[in-house]
mmCIF file of C-alpha atoms in Angstrom:
data_model
loop_
_atom_site.group_PDB
_atom_site.id
_atom_site.type_symbol
_atom_site.label_atom_id
_atom_site.label_comp_id
_atom_site.label_asym_id
_atom_site.label_seq_id
_atom_site.Cartn_x
_atom_site.Cartn_y
_atom_site.Cartn_z
ATOM 1 C CA MET A 24 -0.085 -0.095 0.126
ATOM 2 C CA ALA A 25 2.772 2.676 -0.046
ATOM 3 C CA GLU A 26 4.129 1.487 -3.049
ATOM 4 C CA PHE A 27 0.575 2.206 -4.115
ATOM 5 C CA LEU A 28 -0.024 5.404 -2.513
ATOM 6 C CA SER A 29 3.618 6.798 -3.354
ATOM 7 C CA SER A 30 2.371 6.177 -6.840
ATOM 8 C CA VAL A 31 -1.298 8.433 -6.235
ATOM 9 C CA SER A 32 1.622 11.039 -4.937
ATOM 10 C CA VAL A 33 3.299 10.708 -8.333
ATOM 11 C CA HIS A 34 -0.057 11.109 -10.023
ATOM 12 C CA VAL A 35 -0.882 13.722 -8.213
ATOM 13 C CA ASN A 36 2.209 15.697 -9.483
ATOM 14 C CA ALA A 37 1.248 15.330 -12.567
ATOM 15 C CA HIS A 38 -2.547 15.506 -12.609
ATOM 16 C CA GLY A 39 -2.683 18.723 -10.643
ATOM 17 C CA LYS A 40 -6.504 18.933 -10.757
ATOM 18 C CA LEU A 41 -6.866 15.746 -9.188
ATOM 19 C CA ALA A 42 -5.516 17.324 -6.025
ATOM 20 C CA GLU A 43 -8.382 18.635 -4.427
ATOM 21 C CA THR A 44 -10.302 14.909 -5.613
ATOM 22 C CA LEU A 45 -7.697 12.179 -4.074
ATOM 23 C CA ARG A 46 -6.453 13.901 -1.076
ATOM 24 C CA PRO A 47 -9.475 14.053 0.868
ATOM 25 C CA CYS A 48 -10.091 10.120 -0.691
ATOM 26 C CA VAL A 49 -6.886 8.424 1.047
ATOM 27 C CA GLY A 50 -8.087 7.620 4.160
ATOM 28 C CA SER A 51 -11.192 5.519 2.804
ATOM 29 C CA VAL A 52 -8.777 3.844 0.021
ATOM 30 C CA ASN A 53 -6.366 3.080 3.149
ATOM 31 C CA ARG A 54 -9.394 1.128 4.426
ATOM 32 C CA CYS A 55 -10.976 -0.311 1.961
ATOM 33 C CA CYS A 56 -7.807 -0.891 0.426
ATOM 34 C CA GLU A 57 -6.012 -2.825 3.299
ATOM 35 C CA GLY A 58 -4.103 -5.496 2.537
ATOM 36 C CA GLN A 59 -4.748 -5.574 -1.400
ATOM 37 C CA SER A 60 -2.612 -5.657 -4.237
ATOM 38 C CA VAL A 61 -0.894 -2.709 -5.856
ATOM 39 C CA GLU A 62 -3.732 -3.495 -8.903
ATOM 40 C CA ALA A 63 -7.139 -3.730 -6.974
ATOM 41 C CA ALA A 64 -5.612 -0.521 -4.775
ATOM 42 C CA ARG A 65 -5.695 1.491 -7.989
ATOM 43 C CA ALA A 66 -9.186 0.076 -9.466
ATOM 44 C CA CYS A 67 -10.089 0.743 -5.930
ATOM 45 C CA ILE A 68 -9.212 4.515 -5.950
ATOM 46 C CA MET A 69 -10.521 4.941 -9.522
ATOM 47 C CA ASN A 70 -13.669 4.098 -8.321
ATOM 48 C CA VAL A 71 -14.027 6.383 -5.388
ATOM 49 C CA ILE A 72 -12.885 9.140 -7.856
ATOM 50 C CA HIS A 73 -15.924 7.952 -10.509
ATOM 51 C CA GLN A 74 -18.346 7.819 -7.645
ATOM 52 C CA ARG A 75 -17.785 11.736 -6.971
ATOM 53 C CA GLY A 76 -17.930 12.431 -10.504
ATOM 54 C CA GLU A 77 -14.282 13.431 -11.685
ATOM 55 C CA THR A 78 -12.419 12.555 -14.212
ATOM 56 C CA VAL A 79 -8.426 11.964 -14.789
ATOM 57 C CA PRO A 80 -7.072 14.438 -17.594
ATOM 58 C CA ARG A 81 -5.430 13.292 -20.127
ATOM 59 C CA GLN A 82 -1.689 13.950 -19.449
ATOM 60 C CA ARG A 83 1.191 13.172 -21.671
ATOM 61 C CA ILE A 84 3.457 11.542 -18.885
ATOM 62 C CA THR A 85 7.385 12.124 -19.486
ATOM 63 C CA ILE A 86 10.089 10.480 -18.901
ATOM 64 C CA GLU A 87 11.287 12.952 -16.128
ATOM 65 C CA ASP A 88 7.671 11.552 -13.794
ATOM 66 C CA VAL A 89 8.751 7.575 -14.788
ATOM 67 C CA ALA A 90 12.669 8.561 -13.257
ATOM 68 C CA ARG A 91 10.742 10.703 -9.961
ATOM 69 C CA GLU A 92 8.942 7.879 -9.457
ATOM 70 C CA ALA A 93 11.370 5.864 -9.921
ATOM 71 C CA GLY A 94 13.940 7.301 -8.122
ATOM 72 C CA VAL A 95 16.671 7.235 -10.961
ATOM 73 C CA SER A 96 17.722 9.473 -13.718
ATOM 74 C CA ARG A 97 16.370 10.012 -17.335
ATOM 75 C CA GLN A 98 19.563 8.178 -18.797
ATOM 76 C CA THR A 99 18.095 5.330 -16.640
ATOM 77 C CA VAL A 100 14.849 5.676 -17.827
ATOM 78 C CA THR A 101 16.084 5.115 -21.466
ATOM 79 C CA ARG A 102 17.787 2.389 -21.272
ATOM 80 C CA ALA A 103 15.895 0.574 -18.915
ATOM 81 C CA MET A 104 13.181 1.295 -21.761
ATOM 82 C CA ASN A 105 15.085 0.393 -25.206
ATOM 83 C CA GLY A 106 16.676 -2.746 -23.143
ATOM 84 C CA MET A 107 19.844 -1.427 -22.948
ATOM 85 C CA THR A 108 22.736 -3.289 -21.294
ATOM 86 C CA GLU A 109 24.167 -0.955 -18.903
ATOM 87 C CA ILE A 110 21.782 -0.865 -15.943
ATOM 88 C CA SER A 111 20.878 -4.156 -13.250
ATOM 89 C CA PRO A 112 18.096 -5.919 -14.408
ATOM 90 C CA LYS A 113 16.868 -5.320 -10.817
ATOM 91 C CA THR A 114 16.425 -1.135 -11.595
ATOM 92 C CA ARG A 115 14.960 -2.588 -15.154
ATOM 93 C CA GLN A 116 12.562 -3.898 -13.560
ATOM 94 C CA ARG A 117 11.847 -1.126 -11.332
ATOM 95 C CA VAL A 118 12.087 1.486 -14.369
ATOM 96 C CA LEU A 119 9.196 -0.769 -16.202
ATOM 97 C CA ASP A 120 6.745 -1.191 -12.793
ATOM 98 C CA ALA A 121 7.031 2.676 -12.400
ATOM 99 C CA ALA A 122 6.388 3.208 -16.403
ATOM 100 C CA ASP A 123 3.466 0.651 -16.260
ATOM 101 C CA ALA A 124 2.176 2.600 -13.394
ATOM 102 C CA LEU A 125 2.232 5.791 -14.805
ATOM 103 C CA GLY A 126 0.965 4.796 -17.892
ATOM 104 C CA TYR A 127 3.981 6.019 -20.346
ATOM 105 C CA ARG A 128 4.978 4.854 -22.901
ATOM 106 C CA PRO A 129 8.288 6.323 -25.263
ATOM 107 C CA SER A 130 8.250 7.995 -28.174
ATOM 108 C CA ARG A 131 9.496 5.984 -31.281
ATOM 109 C CA PHE A 132 11.677 9.088 -32.040
ATOM 110 C CA ALA A 133 13.154 8.342 -28.605
ATOM 111 C CA SER A 134 13.404 4.918 -29.193
ATOM 112 C CA ASN A 135 14.942 4.648 -32.037
ATOM 113 C CA LEU A 136 17.352 8.085 -31.405
ATOM 114 C CA ALA A 137 18.057 5.688 -27.786
ATOM 115 C CA SER A 138 19.349 2.571 -29.665
ATOM 116 C CA ARG A 139 20.788 3.735 -32.850
ATOM 117 C CA GLN A 140 18.721 3.236 -35.262
ATOM 118 C CA ARG A 141 19.351 4.051 -38.998
ATOM 119 C CA SER A 142 16.026 3.562 -40.357
ATOM 120 C CA HIS A 143 13.264 6.001 -40.156
ATOM 121 C CA ALA A 144 9.857 7.009 -40.900
ATOM 122 C CA ILE A 145 8.121 10.124 -41.657
ATOM 123 C CA GLY A 146 3.931 11.179 -41.591
ATOM 124 C CA LEU A 147 2.470 13.694 -43.325
ATOM 125 C CA VAL A 148 -0.345 15.232 -43.206
ATOM 126 C CA ILE A 149 -1.709 17.260 -46.025
ATOM 127 C CA ALA A 150 -4.043 18.975 -46.128
ATOM 128 C CA SER A 151 -6.367 17.188 -49.239
ATOM 129 C CA PHE A 152 -5.101 15.418 -52.195
ATOM 130 C CA ARG A 153 -7.664 16.817 -54.210
ATOM 131 C CA ASN A 154 -4.950 19.589 -54.492
ATOM 132 C CA PRO A 155 -2.311 19.562 -57.029
ATOM 133 C CA TYR A 156 -0.229 21.648 -54.592
ATOM 134 C CA TYR A 157 -0.240 18.721 -51.797
ATOM 135 C CA THR A 158 0.481 16.387 -53.873
ATOM 136 C CA GLU A 159 3.253 18.260 -55.437
ATOM 137 C CA LEU A 160 4.679 18.556 -52.611
ATOM 138 C CA ALA A 161 4.254 15.150 -51.515
ATOM 139 C CA ALA A 162 6.440 14.589 -54.292
ATOM 140 C CA GLU A 163 9.279 16.411 -52.863
ATOM 141 C CA VAL A 164 9.010 15.268 -49.269
ATOM 142 C CA LEU A 165 9.525 11.672 -50.676
ATOM 143 C CA ASP A 166 12.575 12.318 -52.796
ATOM 144 C CA VAL A 167 13.863 13.704 -49.624
ATOM 145 C CA ALA A 168 13.203 10.894 -47.817
ATOM 146 C CA THR A 169 14.619 8.589 -50.097
ATOM 147 C CA ALA A 170 17.725 9.614 -50.322
ATOM 148 C CA ARG A 171 18.296 9.637 -46.409
ATOM 149 C CA GLY A 172 16.499 6.007 -46.889
ATOM 150 C CA TRP A 173 13.644 7.151 -44.336
ATOM 151 C CA GLN A 174 9.992 5.989 -45.278
ATOM 152 C CA VAL A 175 7.028 8.458 -45.358
ATOM 153 C CA VAL A 176 3.500 7.603 -44.553
ATOM 154 C CA VAL A 177 0.825 10.543 -45.930
ATOM 155 C CA CYS A 178 -2.207 10.945 -45.107
ATOM 156 C CA SER A 179 -4.835 13.445 -45.279
ATOM 157 C CA ARG A 180 -7.350 16.221 -42.977
ATOM 158 C CA GLU A 181 -9.893 14.646 -44.696
ATOM 159 C CA GLN A 182 -9.348 11.258 -43.070
ATOM 160 C CA GLY A 183 -9.039 13.262 -39.393
ATOM 161 C CA THR A 184 -8.782 16.210 -37.603
ATOM 162 C CA ASP A 185 -5.196 17.294 -36.748
ATOM 163 C CA LEU A 186 -4.928 15.473 -33.105
ATOM 164 C CA GLU A 187 -6.735 12.308 -34.530
ATOM 165 C CA LEU A 188 -4.019 12.320 -37.048
ATOM 166 C CA ILE A 189 -0.981 13.639 -35.216
ATOM 167 C CA SER A 190 -2.185 10.363 -32.482
ATOM 168 C CA THR A 191 -1.655 8.039 -34.709
ATOM 169 C CA LEU A 192 1.369 8.623 -36.471
ATOM 170 C CA ALA A 193 2.777 9.194 -33.377
ATOM 171 C CA GLY A 194 3.147 5.694 -32.782
ATOM 172 C CA GLN A 195 4.582 5.256 -36.038
ATOM 173 C CA VAL A 196 6.608 7.841 -37.331
ATOM 174 C CA ASP A 197 9.533 9.339 -35.825
ATOM 175 C CA ALA A 198 8.719 13.175 -37.070
ATOM 176 C CA ILE A 199 5.905 14.766 -38.516
ATOM 177 C CA PHE A 200 5.578 16.745 -41.270
ATOM 178 C CA GLY A 201 2.447 19.221 -41.857
ATOM 179 C CA TYR A 202 -0.147 22.106 -42.340
ATOM 180 C CA PHE A 203 -1.952 21.674 -39.699
ATOM 181 C CA VAL A 204 -4.863 24.436 -38.137
ATOM 182 C CA ALA A 205 -5.947 23.016 -34.854
ATOM 183 C CA PRO A 206 -5.506 26.369 -32.500
ATOM 184 C CA ASP A 207 -3.790 25.233 -29.304
ATOM 185 C CA GLN A 208 0.118 24.093 -30.278
ATOM 186 C CA ALA A 209 0.098 22.773 -26.885
ATOM 187 C CA SER A 210 -2.493 20.083 -27.790
ATOM 188 C CA LEU A 211 -0.537 19.291 -31.236
ATOM 189 C CA ALA A 212 2.692 18.530 -29.229
ATOM 190 C CA THR A 213 0.615 16.250 -26.602
ATOM 191 C CA ALA A 214 -0.872 14.057 -28.935
ATOM 192 C CA ALA A 215 2.470 13.766 -30.720
ATOM 193 C CA ARG A 216 3.648 12.186 -27.297
ATOM 194 C CA GLY A 217 7.246 13.416 -27.932
ATOM 195 C CA VAL A 218 7.451 13.031 -31.596
ATOM 196 C CA PRO A 219 9.095 16.220 -33.532
ATOM 197 C CA VAL A 220 6.081 17.737 -34.950
ATOM 198 C CA VAL A 221 7.608 20.304 -38.499
ATOM 199 C CA MET A 222 4.955 22.275 -39.069
ATOM 200 C CA PHE A 223 4.415 24.201 -42.636
ATOM 201 C CA GLU A 224 3.933 27.770 -43.017
ATOM 202 C CA ARG A 225 2.660 28.562 -38.835
ATOM 203 C CA THR A 226 5.932 29.186 -36.698
ATOM 204 C CA ALA A 227 6.519 27.087 -33.685
ATOM 205 C CA ALA A 228 5.849 28.662 -30.538
ATOM 206 C CA VAL A 229 5.972 25.353 -28.146
ATOM 207 C CA PRO A 230 8.781 22.698 -27.285
ATOM 208 C CA GLY A 231 9.088 20.345 -29.345
ATOM 209 C CA LEU A 232 7.098 21.960 -32.083
ATOM 210 C CA HIS A 233 9.140 23.331 -35.109
ATOM 211 C CA SER A 234 8.347 24.788 -38.526
ATOM 212 C CA VAL A 235 9.122 26.028 -42.049
ATOM 213 C CA ASP A 236 7.826 29.155 -42.156
ATOM 214 C CA LEU A 237 6.878 31.193 -46.269
ATOM 215 C CA ASP A 238 7.539 35.052 -45.759
ATOM 216 C CA PHE A 239 5.049 35.926 -47.982
ATOM 217 C CA GLU A 240 5.298 39.336 -47.392
ATOM 218 C CA HIS A 241 8.224 39.531 -49.135
ATOM 219 C CA GLY A 242 7.261 37.339 -51.673
ATOM 220 C CA ILE A 243 3.630 39.400 -51.954
ATOM 221 C CA GLU A 244 5.579 42.974 -51.874
ATOM 222 C CA ALA A 245 7.771 41.556 -55.164
ATOM 223 C CA LEU A 246 4.789 40.691 -57.046
ATOM 224 C CA LEU A 247 3.166 43.815 -56.257
ATOM 225 C CA THR A 248 6.004 45.860 -57.179
ATOM 226 C CA GLU A 249 7.061 43.991 -60.313
ATOM 227 C CA LEU A 250 2.513 44.250 -61.133
ATOM 228 C CA ARG A 251 2.765 48.236 -60.312
ATOM 229 C CA ASN A 252 5.316 48.314 -62.857
ATOM 230 C CA ARG A 253 3.207 46.349 -65.767
ATOM 231 C CA GLY A 254 0.719 49.350 -64.841
ATOM 232 C CA ALA A 255 -1.389 48.018 -62.145
ATOM 233 C CA SER A 256 -2.881 50.137 -59.381
ATOM 234 C CA ARG A 257 -6.349 48.551 -58.424
ATOM 235 C CA PHE A 258 -5.693 45.240 -56.700
ATOM 236 C CA GLY A 259 -7.954 42.880 -55.881
ATOM 237 C CA LEU A 260 -7.610 39.374 -53.595
ATOM 238 C CA ILE A 261 -9.746 35.917 -53.505
ATOM 239 C CA GLU A 262 -9.193 34.565 -50.050
ATOM 240 C CA SER A 263 -9.457 31.111 -48.992
ATOM 241 C CA ASP A 264 -12.909 30.493 -46.738
ATOM 242 C CA ALA A 265 -11.243 26.693 -45.749
ATOM 243 C CA ALA A 266 -7.549 28.045 -44.943
ATOM 244 C CA THR A 267 -8.443 27.703 -40.862
ATOM 245 C CA ASP A 268 -11.346 24.938 -40.960
ATOM 246 C CA PRO A 269 -12.418 24.045 -38.685
ATOM 247 C CA GLY A 270 -12.711 26.432 -36.831
ATOM 248 C CA PRO A 271 -14.150 30.169 -37.967
ATOM 249 C CA TYR A 272 -12.995 31.884 -40.502
ATOM 250 C CA GLN A 273 -9.928 33.868 -39.932
ATOM 251 C CA PRO A 274 -8.002 36.029 -42.095
ATOM 252 C CA THR A 275 -4.790 34.405 -43.478
ATOM 253 C CA GLN A 276 -0.880 35.647 -43.514
ATOM 254 C CA ARG A 277 -1.402 36.047 -47.567
ATOM 255 C CA ARG A 278 -4.274 37.809 -46.842
ATOM 256 C CA ARG A 279 -2.763 39.845 -44.117
ATOM 257 C CA ALA A 280 0.342 39.925 -45.910
ATOM 258 C CA TYR A 281 -1.934 41.725 -48.899
ATOM 259 C CA GLU A 282 -3.820 44.149 -47.080
ATOM 260 C CA LYS A 283 -0.188 45.762 -45.550
ATOM 261 C CA LEU A 284 0.940 46.532 -48.900
ATOM 262 C CA ALA A 285 -1.877 46.664 -51.614
ATOM 263 C CA GLY A 286 -2.754 50.042 -50.076
ATOM 264 C CA PRO A 287 -5.438 51.477 -48.447
ATOM 265 C CA GLY A 288 -7.517 51.664 -51.723
ATOM 266 C CA SER A 289 -7.329 48.170 -52.308
ATOM 267 C CA LEU A 290 -8.973 46.543 -49.051
ATOM 268 C CA ASP A 291 -12.503 47.025 -50.127
ATOM 269 C CA SER A 292 -11.657 44.777 -53.347
ATOM 270 C CA ILE A 293 -11.907 41.161 -50.960
ATOM 271 C CA VAL A 294 -13.894 38.055 -51.584
ATOM 272 C CA VAL A 295 -14.156 35.065 -49.758
ATOM 273 C CA ALA A 296 -14.900 31.920 -51.565
ATOM 274 C CA GLU A 297 -14.455 28.336 -51.629
ATOM 275 C CA GLU A 298 -10.908 26.258 -52.132
ATOM 276 C CA SER A 299 -12.162 25.263 -54.575
ATOM 277 C CA MET A 300 -12.027 25.848 -58.993
ATOM 278 C CA ARG A 301 -15.416 26.565 -58.920
ATOM 279 C CA GLY A 302 -15.037 29.115 -55.683
ATOM 280 C CA GLY A 303 -12.560 30.507 -57.623
ATOM 281 C CA ALA A 304 -14.386 31.488 -60.541
ATOM 282 C CA ASP A 305 -17.948 32.417 -58.156
ATOM 283 C CA GLY A 306 -14.790 34.815 -56.299
ATOM 284 C CA PHE A 307 -14.009 36.494 -59.660
ATOM 285 C CA ARG A 308 -17.492 36.947 -60.475
ATOM 286 C CA ARG A 309 -18.366 37.976 -56.962
ATOM 287 C CA LEU A 310 -15.214 40.608 -56.777
ATOM 288 C CA TRP A 311 -15.938 41.992 -60.285
ATOM 289 C CA ASN A 312 -19.062 42.668 -59.773
ATOM 290 C CA THR A 313 -18.842 44.674 -56.881
ATOM 291 C CA SER A 314 -14.928 46.159 -57.513
ATOM 292 C CA PRO A 315 -14.649 47.161 -61.021
ATOM 293 C CA GLY A 316 -12.204 48.646 -63.352
ATOM 294 C CA LEU A 317 -9.410 46.523 -61.040
ATOM 295 C CA ASP A 318 -6.399 46.054 -63.151
ATOM 296 C CA ALA A 319 -5.058 43.088 -61.173
ATOM 297 C CA VAL A 320 -6.823 40.368 -58.774
ATOM 298 C CA LEU A 321 -4.289 38.027 -56.863
ATOM 299 C CA VAL A 322 -5.607 34.511 -55.602
ATOM 300 C CA PHE A 323 -5.032 32.468 -52.510
ATOM 301 C CA ASN A 324 -3.285 29.652 -54.215
ATOM 302 C CA ASP A 325 -3.208 28.719 -58.001
ATOM 303 C CA LEU A 326 -6.269 25.869 -58.286
ATOM 304 C CA MET A 327 -8.734 28.503 -57.360
ATOM 305 C CA ALA A 328 -7.019 31.176 -60.229
ATOM 306 C CA MET A 329 -7.317 28.684 -62.638
ATOM 307 C CA GLY A 330 -11.785 29.184 -61.618
ATOM 308 C CA ALA A 331 -10.988 32.993 -61.412
ATOM 309 C CA VAL A 332 -9.889 32.441 -64.592
ATOM 310 C CA HIS A 333 -12.394 30.812 -66.271
ATOM 311 C CA GLY A 334 -15.036 32.916 -64.306
ATOM 312 C CA ALA A 335 -13.332 36.071 -66.059
ATOM 313 C CA HIS A 336 -13.498 34.440 -69.477
ATOM 314 C CA THR A 337 -17.308 33.628 -68.616
ATOM 315 C CA LEU A 338 -17.494 37.396 -67.933
ATOM 316 C CA GLY A 339 -15.848 38.128 -71.602
ATOM 317 C CA VAL A 340 -13.045 39.508 -69.238
ATOM 318 C CA SER A 341 -10.009 39.572 -71.000
ATOM 319 C CA ILE A 342 -6.759 38.422 -69.345
ATOM 320 C CA PRO A 343 -4.400 39.804 -69.000
ATOM 321 C CA ALA A 344 -5.737 42.994 -71.601
ATOM 322 C CA ASP A 345 -8.886 43.436 -69.311
ATOM 323 C CA VAL A 346 -6.917 42.477 -65.568
ATOM 324 C CA ARG A 347 -3.734 40.601 -64.573
ATOM 325 C CA ILE A 348 -4.468 38.130 -62.509
ATOM 326 C CA ALA A 349 -2.082 35.840 -60.307
ATOM 327 C CA GLY A 350 -2.123 32.674 -57.982
ATOM 328 C CA ILE A 351 0.242 31.564 -55.004
ATOM 329 C CA ASP A 352 1.496 28.063 -55.038
ATOM 330 C CA GLY A 353 3.175 28.067 -58.651
ATOM 331 C CA LEU A 354 1.538 24.416 -60.007
ATOM 332 C CA SER A 355 3.111 22.851 -62.728
ATOM 333 C CA LEU A 356 -0.352 22.464 -64.007
ATOM 334 C CA GLY A 357 -0.688 26.344 -64.537
ATOM 335 C CA SER A 358 1.769 26.318 -67.588
ATOM 336 C CA VAL A 359 -0.410 24.564 -69.774
ATOM 337 C CA THR A 360 -3.620 26.981 -68.930
ATOM 338 C CA THR A 361 -4.942 29.585 -71.424
ATOM 339 C CA PRO A 362 -3.412 31.863 -70.500
ATOM 340 C CA SER A 363 -1.115 29.804 -68.588
ATOM 341 C CA LEU A 364 -1.107 31.328 -65.133
ATOM 342 C CA SER A 365 1.289 33.675 -63.506
ATOM 343 C CA THR A 366 1.761 32.495 -59.543
ATOM 344 C CA LEU A 367 3.682 33.794 -56.260
ATOM 345 C CA SER A 368 6.012 29.950 -56.499
ATOM 346 C CA ILE A 369 7.009 27.823 -53.515
ATOM 347 C CA ASP A 370 9.874 26.133 -53.759
ATOM 348 C CA ARG A 371 8.264 22.799 -52.330
ATOM 349 C CA LEU A 372 11.767 21.376 -53.280
ATOM 350 C CA ALA A 373 13.271 24.098 -50.349
ATOM 351 C CA VAL A 374 10.169 23.526 -48.259
ATOM 352 C CA ALA A 375 10.770 19.470 -47.662
ATOM 353 C CA LYS A 376 14.252 19.394 -47.342
ATOM 354 C CA ALA A 377 14.260 22.512 -44.925
ATOM 355 C CA ALA A 378 11.273 20.245 -43.071
ATOM 356 C CA ALA A 379 14.357 17.180 -43.591
ATOM 357 C CA ASP A 380 17.068 19.448 -42.055
ATOM 358 C CA ILE A 381 15.007 20.392 -38.865
ATOM 359 C CA VAL A 382 14.836 16.346 -37.976
ATOM 360 C CA ASP A 383 18.405 16.117 -38.779
ATOM 361 C CA THR A 384 19.292 18.283 -36.448
ATOM 362 C CA LEU A 385 17.140 16.992 -33.400
ATOM 363 C CA LEU A 386 18.923 13.143 -34.314
ATOM 364 C CA GLU A 387 22.216 14.659 -34.511
ATOM 365 C CA ALA A 388 21.769 15.896 -30.422
ATOM 366 C CA HIS A 389 20.908 12.894 -29.056
ATOM 367 C CA ASP A 390 18.379 14.143 -26.589
ATOM 368 C CA VAL A 391 15.250 12.991 -26.812
ATOM 369 C CA GLY A 392 13.871 16.736 -26.091
ATOM 370 C CA PRO A 393 11.127 18.230 -25.902
ATOM 371 C CA HIS A 394 13.522 20.387 -27.822
ATOM 372 C CA GLN A 395 12.919 24.423 -28.151
ATOM 373 C CA SER A 396 11.298 24.995 -31.712
ATOM 374 C CA ILE A 397 13.655 25.254 -34.350
ATOM 375 C CA VAL A 398 12.231 27.704 -37.319
ATOM 376 C CA ARG A 399 13.143 27.461 -40.527
ATOM 377 C CA THR A 400 11.967 30.383 -43.486
ATOM 378 C CA VAL A 401 11.100 30.095 -47.418
ATOM 379 C CA THR A 402 10.441 32.781 -49.179
ATOM 380 C CA PRO A 403 7.904 32.177 -52.038
ATOM 381 C CA GLN A 404 9.301 34.103 -55.183
ATOM 382 C CA PRO A 405 7.583 35.947 -58.423
ATOM 383 C CA LEU A 406 6.870 33.155 -61.747
ATOM 384 C CA TRP A 407 5.498 35.163 -64.469
ATOM 385 C CA ARG A 408 4.070 33.525 -67.108
ATOM 386 C CA GLU A 409 0.952 35.060 -69.291
ATOM 387 C CA SER A 410 -2.278 35.989 -66.914
ATOM 388 C CA ALA A 411 -0.479 38.657 -65.434
#
């Protein structure tokens, strides 16, 4: 029983919200569980907790919690969990018992790091397989991973929420790359259970999360500057309504950069549309009807921009004679549209390499972390074709 109550105290420390529930229960637990096994005692106290209408918070147990419970160092926990020979069988069993009591499960990243495993697997989460930008990005990630001898598991947010996908992948891979929209970064780190996460187009601000940022401000500045040099003076924007799905719409980084750089006369010429070719066409028709006289339109991505070109054609608007249209992405598909699509091109190979370099840095650190955030930046560049 003393061993069990010691374990309870660790749970209280790890789950501070339980303190008020557990402390009044200790007396009744002593009475109902006296002489019983640790397993029976644990069942007893959980029964008391549930009778009081309480729940156990789902908070990640760390390697430090196990070390504290077993009375050993972090390094000893690592050796015990990975079957290494530098510790005695008795110490290993004590660590394993503590880990089992706390429900600790080491991440694949930590296990492979400790065992110096050379073969690694990467999880890639994209928004949709229906947008060719993400399939082109996946191809670059596959090429970069293959060159390093890594395997890649690809899934999309069409299969589940950010937290569900990260939680599933965390048991299968050594690191996770992707586009994530869940507002709480801490929840992403918790779902990853110690597996490093590299976010695209979103700055990491929580240990264990890292990012490859896209510098849209400088990219859009270069695009708008050249459009002005080509004679454009009145700008409009077609924004995506799905960039922050499933939460309520929030202006994207692309829109914020546009609003900062396009000038006050262009701030009223913004429409939010479905992130699809159909949405781009509808967005252009609405924008053209509400803001006649525009001579340049920037579109959230190339897929929507292709729809905007089609929408212009249905209205009898000539591109680029009447209005210039530019997307954002740099899709190879844009080179075969009529007219071919000008775009702010994202170097997807550079994004994939930057993410892989972050993982290389973490592997070279020989420390399971969680590590302070590593941030790399890629700046999109204008790619001029016929539409602008």
